[in-house]
Coordinates of C-alpha atoms and ligand atoms in Angstrom, one line a residue:
X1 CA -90.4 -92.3 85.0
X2 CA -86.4 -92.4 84.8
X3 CA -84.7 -90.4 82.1
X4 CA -81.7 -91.5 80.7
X5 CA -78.7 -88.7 80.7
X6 CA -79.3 -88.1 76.7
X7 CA -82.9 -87.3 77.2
X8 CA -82.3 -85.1 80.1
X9 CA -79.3 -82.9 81.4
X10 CA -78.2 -83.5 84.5
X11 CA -79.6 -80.7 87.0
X12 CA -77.7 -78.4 87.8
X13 CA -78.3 -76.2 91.2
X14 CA -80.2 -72.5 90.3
X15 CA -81.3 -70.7 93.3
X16 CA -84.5 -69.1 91.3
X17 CA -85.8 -72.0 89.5
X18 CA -83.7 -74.9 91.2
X19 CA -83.8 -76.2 87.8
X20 CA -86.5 -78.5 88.2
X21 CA -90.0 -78.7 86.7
X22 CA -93.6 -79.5 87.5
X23 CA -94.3 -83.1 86.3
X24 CA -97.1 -83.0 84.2
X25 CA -97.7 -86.0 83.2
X26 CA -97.6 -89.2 85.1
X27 CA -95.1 -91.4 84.9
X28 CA -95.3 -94.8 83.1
X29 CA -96.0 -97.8 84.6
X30 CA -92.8 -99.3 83.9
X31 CA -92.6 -102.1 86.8
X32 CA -91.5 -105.5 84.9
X33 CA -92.7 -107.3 88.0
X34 CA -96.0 -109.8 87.5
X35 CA -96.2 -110.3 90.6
X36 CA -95.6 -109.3 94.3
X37 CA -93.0 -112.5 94.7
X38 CA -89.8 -109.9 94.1
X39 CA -90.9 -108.5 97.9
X40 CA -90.9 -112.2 99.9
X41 CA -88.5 -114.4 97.7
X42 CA -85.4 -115.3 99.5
X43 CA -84.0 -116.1 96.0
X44 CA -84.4 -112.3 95.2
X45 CA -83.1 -111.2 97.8
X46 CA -80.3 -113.1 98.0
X47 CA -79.5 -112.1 94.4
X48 CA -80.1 -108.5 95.5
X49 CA -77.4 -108.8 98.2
X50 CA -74.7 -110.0 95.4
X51 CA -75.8 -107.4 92.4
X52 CA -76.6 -104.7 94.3
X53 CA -75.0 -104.2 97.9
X54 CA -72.2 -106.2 97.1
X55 CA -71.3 -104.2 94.2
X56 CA -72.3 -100.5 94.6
X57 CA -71.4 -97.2 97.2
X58 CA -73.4 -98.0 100.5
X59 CA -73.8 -95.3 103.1
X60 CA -72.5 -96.7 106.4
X61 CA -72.4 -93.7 108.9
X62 CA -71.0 -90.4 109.3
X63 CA -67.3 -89.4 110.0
X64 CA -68.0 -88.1 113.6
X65 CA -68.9 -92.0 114.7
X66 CA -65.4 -92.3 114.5
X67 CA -63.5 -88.9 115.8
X68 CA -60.6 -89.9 117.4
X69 CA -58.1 -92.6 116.8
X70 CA -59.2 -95.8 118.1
X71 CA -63.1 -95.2 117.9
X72 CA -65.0 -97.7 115.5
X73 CA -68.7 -99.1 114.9
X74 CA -69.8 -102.5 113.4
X75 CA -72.6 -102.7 110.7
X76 CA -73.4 -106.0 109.2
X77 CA -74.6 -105.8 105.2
X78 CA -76.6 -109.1 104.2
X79 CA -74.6 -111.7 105.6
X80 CA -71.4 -109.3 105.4
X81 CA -70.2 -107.8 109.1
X82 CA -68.0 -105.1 108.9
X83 CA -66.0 -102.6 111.3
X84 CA -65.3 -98.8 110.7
X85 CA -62.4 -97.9 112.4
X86 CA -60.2 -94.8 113.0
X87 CA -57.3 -95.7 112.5
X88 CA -53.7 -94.2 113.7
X89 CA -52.8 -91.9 110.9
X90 CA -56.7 -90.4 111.3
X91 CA -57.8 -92.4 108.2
X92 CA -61.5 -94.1 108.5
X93 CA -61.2 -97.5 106.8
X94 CA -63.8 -100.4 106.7
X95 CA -62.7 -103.9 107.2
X96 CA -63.9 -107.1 106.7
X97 CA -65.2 -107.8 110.7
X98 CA -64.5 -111.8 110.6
X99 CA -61.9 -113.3 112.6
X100 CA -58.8 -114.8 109.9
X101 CA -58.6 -117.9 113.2
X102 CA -62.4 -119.6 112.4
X103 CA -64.6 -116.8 111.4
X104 CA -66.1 -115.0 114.6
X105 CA -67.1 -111.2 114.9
X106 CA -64.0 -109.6 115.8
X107 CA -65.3 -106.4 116.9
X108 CA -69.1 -105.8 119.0
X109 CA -71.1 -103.0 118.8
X110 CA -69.3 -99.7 119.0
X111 CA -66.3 -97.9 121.1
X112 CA -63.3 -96.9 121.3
X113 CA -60.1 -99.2 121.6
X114 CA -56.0 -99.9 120.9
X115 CA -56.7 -103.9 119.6
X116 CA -59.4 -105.7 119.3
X117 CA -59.5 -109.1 120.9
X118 CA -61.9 -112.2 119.1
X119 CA -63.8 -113.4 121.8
X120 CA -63.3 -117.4 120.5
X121 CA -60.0 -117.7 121.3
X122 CA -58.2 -114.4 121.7
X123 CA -56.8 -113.6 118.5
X124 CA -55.7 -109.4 118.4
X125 CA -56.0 -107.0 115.9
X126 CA -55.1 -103.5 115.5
X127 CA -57.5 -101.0 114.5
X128 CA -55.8 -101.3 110.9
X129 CA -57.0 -104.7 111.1
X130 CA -53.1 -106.2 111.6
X131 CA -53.3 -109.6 113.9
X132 CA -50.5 -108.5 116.8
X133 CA -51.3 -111.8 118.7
X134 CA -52.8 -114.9 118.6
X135 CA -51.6 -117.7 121.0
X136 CA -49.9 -120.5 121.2
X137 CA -49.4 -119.8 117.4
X138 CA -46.6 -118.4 117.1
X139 CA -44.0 -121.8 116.7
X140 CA -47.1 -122.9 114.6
X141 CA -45.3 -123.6 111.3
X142 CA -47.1 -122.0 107.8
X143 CA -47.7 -119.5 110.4
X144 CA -47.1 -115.8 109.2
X145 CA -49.2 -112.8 111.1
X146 CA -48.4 -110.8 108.0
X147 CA -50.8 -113.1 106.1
X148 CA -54.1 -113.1 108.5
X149 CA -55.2 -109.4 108.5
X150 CA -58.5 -108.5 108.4
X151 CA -59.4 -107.5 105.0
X152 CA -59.5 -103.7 104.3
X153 CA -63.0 -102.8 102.6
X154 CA -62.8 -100.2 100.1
X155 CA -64.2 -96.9 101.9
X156 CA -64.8 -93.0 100.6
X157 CA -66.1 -89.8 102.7
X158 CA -68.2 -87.5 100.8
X159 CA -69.2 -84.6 103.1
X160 CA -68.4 -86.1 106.3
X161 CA -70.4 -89.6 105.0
X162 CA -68.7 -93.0 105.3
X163 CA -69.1 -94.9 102.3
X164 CA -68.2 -98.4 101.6
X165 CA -68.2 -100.7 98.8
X166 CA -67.1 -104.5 98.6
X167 CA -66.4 -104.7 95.0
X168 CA -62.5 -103.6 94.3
X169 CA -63.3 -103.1 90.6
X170 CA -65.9 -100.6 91.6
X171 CA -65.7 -96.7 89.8
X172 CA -64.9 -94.2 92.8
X173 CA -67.7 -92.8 94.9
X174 CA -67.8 -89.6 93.5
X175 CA -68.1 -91.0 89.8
X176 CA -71.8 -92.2 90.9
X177 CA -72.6 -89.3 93.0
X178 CA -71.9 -86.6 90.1
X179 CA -73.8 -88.7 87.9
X180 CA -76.8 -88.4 90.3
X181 CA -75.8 -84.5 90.9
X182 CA -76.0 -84.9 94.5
X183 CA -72.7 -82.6 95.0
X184 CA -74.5 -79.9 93.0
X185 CA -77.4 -80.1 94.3
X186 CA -76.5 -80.5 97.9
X187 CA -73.7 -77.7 97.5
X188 CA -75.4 -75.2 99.1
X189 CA -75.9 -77.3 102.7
X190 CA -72.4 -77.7 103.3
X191 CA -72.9 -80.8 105.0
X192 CA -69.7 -81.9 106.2
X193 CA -70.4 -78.2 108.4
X194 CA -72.7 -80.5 109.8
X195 CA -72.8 -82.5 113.1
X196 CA -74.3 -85.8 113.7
X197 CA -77.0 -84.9 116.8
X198 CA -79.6 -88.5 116.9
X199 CA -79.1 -91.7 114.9
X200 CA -81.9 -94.4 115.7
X201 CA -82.7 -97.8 114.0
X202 CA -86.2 -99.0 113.5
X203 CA -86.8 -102.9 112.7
X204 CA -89.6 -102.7 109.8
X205 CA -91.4 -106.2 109.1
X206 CA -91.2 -105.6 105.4
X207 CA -89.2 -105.7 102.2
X208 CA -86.3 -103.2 102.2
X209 CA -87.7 -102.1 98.7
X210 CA -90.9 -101.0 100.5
X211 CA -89.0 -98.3 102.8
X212 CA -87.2 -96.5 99.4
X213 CA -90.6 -97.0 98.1
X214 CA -92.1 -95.4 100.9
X215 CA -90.0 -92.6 100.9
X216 CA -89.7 -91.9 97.7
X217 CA -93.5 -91.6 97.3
X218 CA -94.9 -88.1 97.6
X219 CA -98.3 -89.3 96.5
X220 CA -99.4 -90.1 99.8
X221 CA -98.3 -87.7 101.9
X222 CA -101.7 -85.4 102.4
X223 CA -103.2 -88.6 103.3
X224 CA -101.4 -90.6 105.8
X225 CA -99.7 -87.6 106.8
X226 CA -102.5 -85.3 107.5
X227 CA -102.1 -85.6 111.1
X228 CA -98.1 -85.2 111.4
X229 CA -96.7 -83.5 108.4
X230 CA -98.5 -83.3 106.0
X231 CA -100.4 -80.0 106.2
X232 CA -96.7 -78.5 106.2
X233 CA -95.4 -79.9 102.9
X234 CA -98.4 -79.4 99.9
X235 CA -97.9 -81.3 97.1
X236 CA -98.9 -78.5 94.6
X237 CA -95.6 -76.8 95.9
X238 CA -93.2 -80.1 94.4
X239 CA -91.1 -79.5 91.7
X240 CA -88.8 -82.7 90.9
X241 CA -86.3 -84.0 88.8
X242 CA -85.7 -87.8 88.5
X243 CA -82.8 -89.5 87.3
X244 CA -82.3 -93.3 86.8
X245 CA -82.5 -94.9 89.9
X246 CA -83.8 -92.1 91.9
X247 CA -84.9 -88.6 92.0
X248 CA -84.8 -85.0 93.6
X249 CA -87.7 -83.1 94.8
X250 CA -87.8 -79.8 95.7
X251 CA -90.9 -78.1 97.8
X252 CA -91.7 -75.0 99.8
X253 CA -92.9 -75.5 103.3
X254 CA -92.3 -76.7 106.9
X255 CA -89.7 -78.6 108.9
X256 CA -90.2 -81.8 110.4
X257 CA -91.5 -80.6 113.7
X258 CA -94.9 -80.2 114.7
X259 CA -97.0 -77.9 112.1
X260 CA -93.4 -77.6 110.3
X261 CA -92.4 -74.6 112.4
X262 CA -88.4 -75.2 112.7
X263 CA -86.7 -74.8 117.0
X264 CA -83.5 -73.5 115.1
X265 CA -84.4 -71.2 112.5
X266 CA -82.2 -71.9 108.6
X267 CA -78.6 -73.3 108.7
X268 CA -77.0 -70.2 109.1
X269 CA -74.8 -70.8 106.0
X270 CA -78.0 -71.5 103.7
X271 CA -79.0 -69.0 101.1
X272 CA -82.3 -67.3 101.3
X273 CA -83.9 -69.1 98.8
X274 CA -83.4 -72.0 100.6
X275 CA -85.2 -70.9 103.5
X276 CA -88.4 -72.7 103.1
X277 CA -89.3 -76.5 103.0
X278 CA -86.3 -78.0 101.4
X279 CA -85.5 -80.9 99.5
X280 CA -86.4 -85.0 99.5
X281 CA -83.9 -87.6 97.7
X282 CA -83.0 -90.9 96.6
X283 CA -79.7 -92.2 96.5
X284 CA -79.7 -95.3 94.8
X285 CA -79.4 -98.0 96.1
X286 CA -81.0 -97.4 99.7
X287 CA -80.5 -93.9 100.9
X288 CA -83.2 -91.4 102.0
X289 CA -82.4 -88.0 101.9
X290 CA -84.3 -85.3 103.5
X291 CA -82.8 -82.2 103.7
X292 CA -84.8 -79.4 105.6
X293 CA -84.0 -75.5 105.8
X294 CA -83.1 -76.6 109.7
X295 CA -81.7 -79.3 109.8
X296 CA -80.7 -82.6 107.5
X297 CA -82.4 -86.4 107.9
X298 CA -81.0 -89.0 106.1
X299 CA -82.3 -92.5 105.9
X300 CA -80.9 -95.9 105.2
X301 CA -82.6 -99.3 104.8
X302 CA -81.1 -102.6 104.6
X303 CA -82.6 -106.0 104.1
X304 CA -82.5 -108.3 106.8
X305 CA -84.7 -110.9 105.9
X306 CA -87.2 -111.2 102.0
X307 CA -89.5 -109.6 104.4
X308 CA -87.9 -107.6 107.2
X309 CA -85.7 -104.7 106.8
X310 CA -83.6 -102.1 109.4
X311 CA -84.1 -98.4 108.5
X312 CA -81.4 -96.6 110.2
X313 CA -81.6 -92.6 110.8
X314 CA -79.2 -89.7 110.9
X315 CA -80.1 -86.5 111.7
X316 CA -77.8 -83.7 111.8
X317 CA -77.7 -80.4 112.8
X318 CA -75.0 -76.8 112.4
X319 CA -72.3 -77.3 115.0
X320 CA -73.3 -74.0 116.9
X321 CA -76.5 -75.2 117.8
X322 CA -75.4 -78.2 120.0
X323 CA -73.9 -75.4 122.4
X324 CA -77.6 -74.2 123.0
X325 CA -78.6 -75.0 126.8
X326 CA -81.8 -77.1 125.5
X327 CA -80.0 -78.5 122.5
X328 CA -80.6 -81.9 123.5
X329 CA -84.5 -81.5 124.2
X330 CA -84.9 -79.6 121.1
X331 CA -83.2 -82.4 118.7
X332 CA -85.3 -85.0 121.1
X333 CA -88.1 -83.2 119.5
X334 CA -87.0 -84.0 115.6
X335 CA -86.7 -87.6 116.7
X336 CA -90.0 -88.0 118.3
X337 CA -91.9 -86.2 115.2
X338 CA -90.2 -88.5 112.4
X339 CA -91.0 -91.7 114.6
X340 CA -94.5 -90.6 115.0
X341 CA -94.7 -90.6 111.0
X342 CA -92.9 -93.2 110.6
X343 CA -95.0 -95.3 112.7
X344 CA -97.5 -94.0 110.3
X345 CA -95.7 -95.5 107.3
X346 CA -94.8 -98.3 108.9
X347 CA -98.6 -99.5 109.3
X348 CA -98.8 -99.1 105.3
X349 CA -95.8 -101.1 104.4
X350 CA -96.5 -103.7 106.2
X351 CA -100.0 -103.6 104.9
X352 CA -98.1 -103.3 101.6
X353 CA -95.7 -106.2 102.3
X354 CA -99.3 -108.6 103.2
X355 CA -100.8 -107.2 99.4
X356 CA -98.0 -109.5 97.7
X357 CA -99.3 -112.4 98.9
X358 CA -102.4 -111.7 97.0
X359 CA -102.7 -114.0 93.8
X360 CA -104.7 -110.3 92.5
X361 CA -101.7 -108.3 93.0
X362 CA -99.9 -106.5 90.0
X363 CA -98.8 -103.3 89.7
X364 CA -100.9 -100.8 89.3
X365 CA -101.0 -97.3 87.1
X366 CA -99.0 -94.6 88.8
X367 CA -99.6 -90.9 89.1
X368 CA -97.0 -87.6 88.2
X369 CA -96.4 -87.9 92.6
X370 CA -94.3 -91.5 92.2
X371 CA -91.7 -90.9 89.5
X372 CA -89.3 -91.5 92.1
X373 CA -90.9 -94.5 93.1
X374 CA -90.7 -95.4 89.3
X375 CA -87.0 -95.1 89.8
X376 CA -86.2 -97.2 93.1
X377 CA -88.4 -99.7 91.3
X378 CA -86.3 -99.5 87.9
X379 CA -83.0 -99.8 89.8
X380 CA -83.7 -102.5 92.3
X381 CA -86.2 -104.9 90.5
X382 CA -86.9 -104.4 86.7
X383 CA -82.8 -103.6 86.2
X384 CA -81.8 -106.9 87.9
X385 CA -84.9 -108.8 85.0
X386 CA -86.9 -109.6 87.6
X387 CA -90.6 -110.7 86.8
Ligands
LIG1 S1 -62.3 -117.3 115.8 FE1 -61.3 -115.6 116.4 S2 -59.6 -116.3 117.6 FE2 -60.6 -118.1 116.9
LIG2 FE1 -94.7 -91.3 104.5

């Protein structure tokens, strides 16, 4: 159940109670949906891309992607590619990555580089997205460099965090992230203290709403997680707090390593209290947050398809730690634990994704373990009037 910011006041970080309560009673089945069509139907999605990615604060990566001048990586949002760069004066910008000559990918992949050259026909641009060259053009008459630059894509940092947003008229970043008391909340990590040590994409042949969904829902994690993490994380130790569009949870417990017993021991800057289990997040529109006493996971998924999605994962670790001789294989070790229960997940939302197509499916009642379900679902499908 979402709570609107009269009904509830915005939680504020306490180290003894972290402010949050048990949730009592379950939430209401508030889905507007009739049917499972708003998980398959191009039209949706499509309608998704425009009033929901193309108009609010999307996570794109962290800071350290791009260190030095020069470095950049591509990311492509619906049928939107665009390049991070580093520029000269240090600044990380996002631009628009299609070419001003006929429309190709500028910029591949990831790296580091002065100019980048369109494959096509050879157009260059500066990392600040300037075109320095383009051939044979230059006697071209209505020709005017100045005029063909890539287009600069509005672009924030919060705690190291690249964020983006395509619409200009947009409120700034931290305008939504205070109103979702992540900055609070989160205070105590430090995050930008924090250094980027794995990031690995998964393809998941399913609706992009299923992965918030997913993981967002605590309800099943003594089930499907009996065998990975669940053990580690009891649901009786959950307190949470939702707000509209998402939620914070806050539990006692293991890490995300086998039987939740952490390689690192707490981020050294972390207060006591915080020295058990830790915290699980929703960041409207698509971002998983998973902050553990060892270490931070965070989660973004993005439709590629009505029924196929990318989920794309940062983990991130204190600085001092990557100096350890068996850094590496101890991080390898977070990796291979959250794709083992991922693959676990995975197997359910794809089963979830077929249960749409069945002419019996409509939502079902919910228990206290899925307010922040509740919430993904409000923000993404009954918000846009979906049926
Ligand atoms: S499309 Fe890029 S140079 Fe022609
Ligand atoms: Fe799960």
């Amino acid at each position: 159940m979402s709570t609107t910011k009269d009904e509830s006041p915005i939680l504020r970080y306490d180290p003894k109670t972290f402010g949050y309560s048990v949730i009592a009673d379950a939430p209401e089945v508030s889905q507007n949906h009739k049917s499972g069509r708003v998980y398959f139907s191009e039209e949706v999605m499509e309608r998704e891309i425009e009033e929901i990615f193309m108009k609010e604060w999307l996570l794109v990566g962290r800071a350290e992607e791009v260190e030095k001048a020069g470095d950049y990586f591509t990311h492509d949002v619906g049928d939107e590619p665009v390049v991070v760069t580093r520029e000269k004066s240090g600044n990380v910008q996002a631009f628009a990555n299609v070419c001003r000559h006929r429309g190709v990918k500028v910029a591949w992949g990831e790296g580091s580089t002065k100019y980048f050259s369109c494959p096509y026909h050879g157009w260059v641009y500066d990392t600040s997205g300037n075109l320095v060259d383009a051939q044979y053009l230059e006697k071209s008459k209505n020709f005017d460099k100045k005029n063909c630059s890539l287009p600069r894509i509005r672009t924030e940092l919060w705690e190291g965090f690249i964020f983006i947003n395509f619409d200009e008229e947009a409120d700034p970043l931290m305008h939504s992230l205070e109103a979702w008391d992540f900055p609070k909340t989160y205070e105590p990590y430090q995050m930008g203290r924090l250094k980027l040590a794995n990031k690995f994409t998964m393809e998941i042949p399913s609706n992009w709403k299923f992965l918030n969904e997913n993981l967002t829902d605590i309800y099943h994690i003594a089930v499907l997680h009996a065998a990975t993490f669940g053990p580690a994380q009891p649901l009786e130790g959950y307190r949470y707090k939702t707000f509209d569009g998402g939620y914070h949870g806050r539990f006692t417990g293991g890490t995300l390593v086998p039987e939740g017993k952490s390689l690192f021991g707490p981020i050294p800057w972390l207060p006591e209290e915080l020295h058990s289990g830790g915290f699980s997040s929703h960041l409207p529109p698509n971002v998983a947050w998973f902050p553990r006493f060892d270490y931070v996971s965070i989660g973004t998924n993005w439709p590629t398809g009505p029924d196929t999605s990318v989920s794309i994962t940062y983990q991130l670790f204190p600085e001092e730690h990557f100096s350890q001789p068996d850094f590496k294989e101890k991080a390898q070790q977070y990796v291979d634990f959250y794709k083992a229960f991922m693959d676990e997940d995975t197997d359910m939302i794809q089963a979830l994704q077929k249960g749409m197509k069945s002419r019996f499916y409509k939502p079902g009642p919910v228990s206290p373990f899925e307010a922040g379900v509740m919430g993904t679902i409000k923000h993404a499908v009954d918000d846009l009037g979906h049926e």
